[in-house]
Amino acid sequence: NAGVTQTPKFQVLKTGQSMTLQCAQDMNHEYMSWYRQDPGMGLRLIHYSVGAGITDQGEVPNGYNVSRSTTEDFPLRLLSAAPSQTSVYFCASSYSPALADEQFFGPGTRLTVL
Amino acid sequence: GDSVTQMEGPVTLSEEAFLTINCTYTATGYPSLFWYVQYPGEGLQLLLKATKADDKGSNKGFEATYRKETTSFHLEKGSVQVSDSAVYFCALSAGSASKIIFGSGTRLSIRP
């Protein structure tokens, strides 16, 4: 199993550009989520999905869109990049949204917006 | 609302020293508690968890006990190694995985 994979690993954008961060998992997990990690702030939830065709907003959804057309893939779209979106982005998955399920994280995408 | 507070870093220790990283939480109901570890350049990995009061989670020599009376879940290890250098996150889940709340992380550096 590859686990949770993310591409690209690094990306530099100019303000106003759009792009999609890719996330895939091969563990047949129902639950997937996107977090951003900023210094001193831990991880904050952007969007999540409890299954194919179902998505919902997390704590900091503004400026981001997601879709879940298959169980395996959960891309994150930046509509019009802003410097405030400079961050490290992590995708995670778990077997279910149950309370105690372990979250499996991808290696992250480091995004810089100039 | 629910929250997690953990000790600020960085924490620097010598090899074989005793480690404690404090974590306290605020939550309604009965959350599950976690410690995740992030090694340089990698994503987070689950280190240990506890799902009810007085449970002790343990893994790789690390331990943490779910203390409801003090709302704490402190991480301990009796003898740290250089390979333990990483960032450690305390987290709670209260309701569903969509409600996982992470602390701000504690960077640990171990000197040989």
Coordinates of C-alpha atoms in Angstrom, one line a residue:
Chain A
N1 CA 0.0 0.0 0.0
A2 CA 1.2 3.5 -0.8
G3 CA -1.0 4.9 1.9
V4 CA -1.9 8.6 1.4
T5 CA -0.1 10.3 -1.4
Q6 CA 0.0 14.1 -2.2
T7 CA 1.3 16.0 -5.2
P8 CA 3.1 18.3 -5.7
K9 CA 5.5 18.4 -2.8
F10 CA 6.4 22.0 -3.4
Q11 CA 4.6 24.8 -5.3
V12 CA 5.1 28.5 -5.8
L13 CA 2.1 30.6 -7.1
K14 CA 1.6 34.2 -7.9
T15 CA -1.4 36.0 -6.3
G16 CA -4.6 35.3 -8.2
Q17 CA -3.4 32.1 -9.8
S18 CA -5.4 28.9 -9.3
M19 CA -4.2 25.4 -8.7
T20 CA -5.3 22.0 -7.5
L21 CA -3.5 20.0 -4.8
Q22 CA -3.9 16.3 -5.4
C23 CA -4.6 13.7 -2.7
A24 CA -5.1 9.9 -3.1
Q25 CA -5.4 7.0 -0.8
D26 CA -5.4 3.3 -1.5
M27 CA -6.7 2.0 1.8
N28 CA -10.4 2.2 0.9
H29 CA -11.0 4.8 3.6
E30 CA -14.4 6.5 3.7
Y31 CA -13.2 9.6 5.5
M32 CA -10.8 12.1 4.0
S33 CA -9.8 15.6 5.0
W34 CA -7.5 18.6 4.3
Y35 CA -5.6 20.5 6.9
R36 CA -3.3 23.5 6.7
Q37 CA -0.4 23.8 9.1
D38 CA 0.9 27.2 10.1
P39 CA 3.7 28.0 12.6
G40 CA 2.4 28.0 16.2
M41 CA -1.2 27.1 15.2
G42 CA -1.2 23.4 14.9
L43 CA -3.4 21.9 12.2
R44 CA -6.7 23.5 11.1
L45 CA -9.3 21.6 9.2
I46 CA -10.2 23.1 5.8
H47 CA -12.7 20.6 4.3
Y48 CA -13.6 17.0 4.8
S49 CA -15.6 14.2 3.2
V50 CA -17.3 11.2 4.8
G51 CA -17.7 9.4 1.5
A52 CA -17.8 9.7 -2.3
G53 CA -20.1 12.6 -3.3
I54 CA -20.3 14.1 0.2
T55 CA -18.2 17.0 1.4
D56 CA -18.4 19.6 4.1
Q57 CA -16.6 22.6 5.4
G58 CA -14.2 22.6 8.3
E59 CA -12.8 25.5 10.4
V60 CA -11.1 27.5 7.6
P61 CA -12.9 26.8 4.2
N62 CA -12.8 30.2 2.6
G63 CA -10.8 30.3 -0.7
Y64 CA -10.8 26.5 -1.1
N65 CA -13.1 24.1 -2.9
V66 CA -13.1 20.3 -2.8
S67 CA -14.9 17.4 -4.5
R68 CA -15.0 13.7 -3.9
S69 CA -16.0 11.8 -7.1
T70 CA -14.3 8.6 -6.0
T71 CA -13.4 7.0 -2.7
E72 CA -9.7 7.2 -3.6
D73 CA -9.3 10.9 -4.6
F74 CA -9.9 14.1 -2.7
P75 CA -8.4 17.2 -4.6
L76 CA -8.2 20.6 -3.0
R77 CA -8.6 23.6 -5.3
L78 CA -7.4 27.1 -4.6
L79 CA -9.6 29.4 -6.6
S80 CA -7.5 32.6 -6.6
A81 CA -4.4 32.2 -4.5
A82 CA -3.6 34.8 -1.8
P83 CA -0.4 35.3 0.3
S84 CA -2.4 34.3 3.3
Q85 CA -2.7 30.8 1.8
T86 CA 1.0 30.3 2.1
S87 CA 1.2 27.2 4.3
V88 CA 1.9 23.5 4.4
Y89 CA -1.2 21.4 3.4
F90 CA -1.8 17.9 4.6
C91 CA -4.4 15.4 3.4
A92 CA -5.5 12.7 5.8
S93 CA -7.8 9.7 5.7
S94 CA -9.4 7.3 8.1
Y95 CA -11.5 4.2 7.8
S96 CA -14.5 6.0 9.2
P97 CA -15.4 9.3 10.9
A98 CA -15.6 7.4 14.2
L99 CA -14.4 9.1 17.3
A100 CA -11.2 7.1 17.9
D101 CA -10.1 6.2 14.4
E102 CA -6.5 6.8 13.5
Q103 CA -5.9 9.5 10.9
F104 CA -3.3 8.6 8.2
F105 CA -1.5 11.6 6.8
G106 CA 0.2 12.3 3.5
P107 CA 3.7 13.9 3.4
G108 CA 2.3 17.4 2.7
T109 CA 2.5 20.1 0.1
R110 CA 4.4 23.2 0.9
L111 CA 2.8 26.1 -0.9
T112 CA 4.1 29.6 -1.3
V113 CA 2.0 32.4 -2.7
L114 CA 3.9 35.5 -3.8
Chain B
G1 CA -15.6 25.3 22.5
D2 CA -13.3 22.4 22.6
S3 CA -9.6 23.1 22.8
V4 CA -6.2 21.6 23.4
T5 CA -3.3 23.4 25.1
Q6 CA 0.2 21.9 25.1
M7 CA 3.5 23.2 26.4
E8 CA 5.3 25.5 24.1
G9 CA 8.7 24.4 22.8
P10 CA 11.2 24.0 21.7
V11 CA 12.2 21.4 24.3
T12 CA 15.9 20.4 24.2
L13 CA 17.1 17.4 26.2
S14 CA 20.2 15.2 26.4
E15 CA 20.0 11.6 25.3
E16 CA 18.6 9.2 28.0
A17 CA 16.8 12.1 29.8
F18 CA 13.2 11.8 31.1
L19 CA 10.6 13.5 28.9
T20 CA 7.3 15.1 29.8
I21 CA 5.3 17.1 27.4
N22 CA 2.2 18.6 29.1
C23 CA -1.2 18.6 27.4
T24 CA -4.5 19.8 28.8
Y25 CA -7.9 19.9 27.1
T26 CA -11.3 21.4 27.3
A27 CA -14.2 19.4 25.9
T28 CA -17.8 18.7 26.4
G29 CA -18.7 15.0 26.7
Y30 CA -16.1 12.3 26.6
P31 CA -13.5 12.9 24.0
S32 CA -10.8 10.5 22.7
L33 CA -7.3 11.8 23.1
F34 CA -4.3 11.3 20.8
W35 CA -0.6 12.1 20.5
Y36 CA 0.7 12.4 17.0
V37 CA 4.3 12.8 16.0
Q38 CA 5.8 14.6 12.9
Y39 CA 9.3 13.7 11.9
P40 CA 11.2 16.3 9.7
G41 CA 9.7 16.5 6.2
E42 CA 6.9 14.0 6.9
G43 CA 3.3 14.0 7.7
L44 CA 1.8 13.3 11.1
Q45 CA 1.7 9.7 12.5
L46 CA -0.4 8.4 15.3
L47 CA 1.9 7.7 18.3
L48 CA -0.7 6.6 20.9
K49 CA -4.3 7.2 21.9
A50 CA -6.7 6.7 24.8
T51 CA -10.5 6.5 24.5
K52 CA -11.8 6.8 28.1
A53 CA -10.8 8.0 31.5
D54 CA -7.8 6.3 33.2
D55 CA -6.8 4.5 29.9
K56 CA -3.1 4.5 29.3
G57 CA -1.9 4.7 25.7
S58 CA 1.6 3.5 25.0
N59 CA 3.9 3.0 22.0
K60 CA 7.7 3.0 21.3
G61 CA 8.4 3.7 25.0
F62 CA 6.1 6.7 25.2
E63 CA 3.1 6.7 27.5
A64 CA 0.1 9.0 28.3
T65 CA -2.7 8.5 30.7
Y66 CA -6.2 10.0 30.2
R67 CA -6.9 12.0 33.4
K68 CA -10.5 13.2 33.4
E69 CA -10.2 14.8 36.9
T70 CA -7.3 17.1 35.7
T71 CA -8.4 17.1 32.0
S72 CA -4.8 16.2 31.0
F73 CA -3.0 13.7 28.7
H74 CA 0.7 14.3 29.4
L75 CA 3.2 12.5 27.2
E76 CA 6.1 10.8 29.0
K77 CA 9.2 8.7 28.1
G78 CA 11.7 7.4 30.5
S79 CA 14.8 7.6 28.3
V80 CA 14.8 9.6 25.1
Q81 CA 16.9 9.0 22.0
V82 CA 18.2 11.2 19.3
S83 CA 15.7 9.5 17.0
D84 CA 12.8 10.9 19.1
S85 CA 13.6 14.4 17.8
A86 CA 10.3 15.6 16.2
V87 CA 7.3 17.7 16.7
Y88 CA 4.6 16.2 19.0
F89 CA 0.9 17.2 18.7
C90 CA -1.7 16.5 21.3
A91 CA -5.2 16.2 19.9
L92 CA -8.8 15.4 20.9
S93 CA -11.8 14.0 19.0
A94 CA -15.2 14.8 20.3
G95 CA -18.0 13.7 18.1
S96 CA -16.4 12.6 14.9
A97 CA -13.1 12.7 13.0
S98 CA -14.3 16.0 11.5
K99 CA -14.0 17.4 15.0
I100 CA -10.4 16.5 15.7
I101 CA -8.7 19.5 17.4
F102 CA -4.9 19.7 17.4
G103 CA -2.7 21.5 19.8
S104 CA -0.1 23.9 18.4
G105 CA 2.7 21.3 18.6
T106 CA 5.9 21.0 20.7
R107 CA 9.2 20.7 19.0
L108 CA 11.6 18.2 20.7
S109 CA 15.3 18.1 20.1
I110 CA 17.6 15.5 21.7
R111 CA 21.3 16.1 22.0
P112 CA 23.6 13.1 21.7

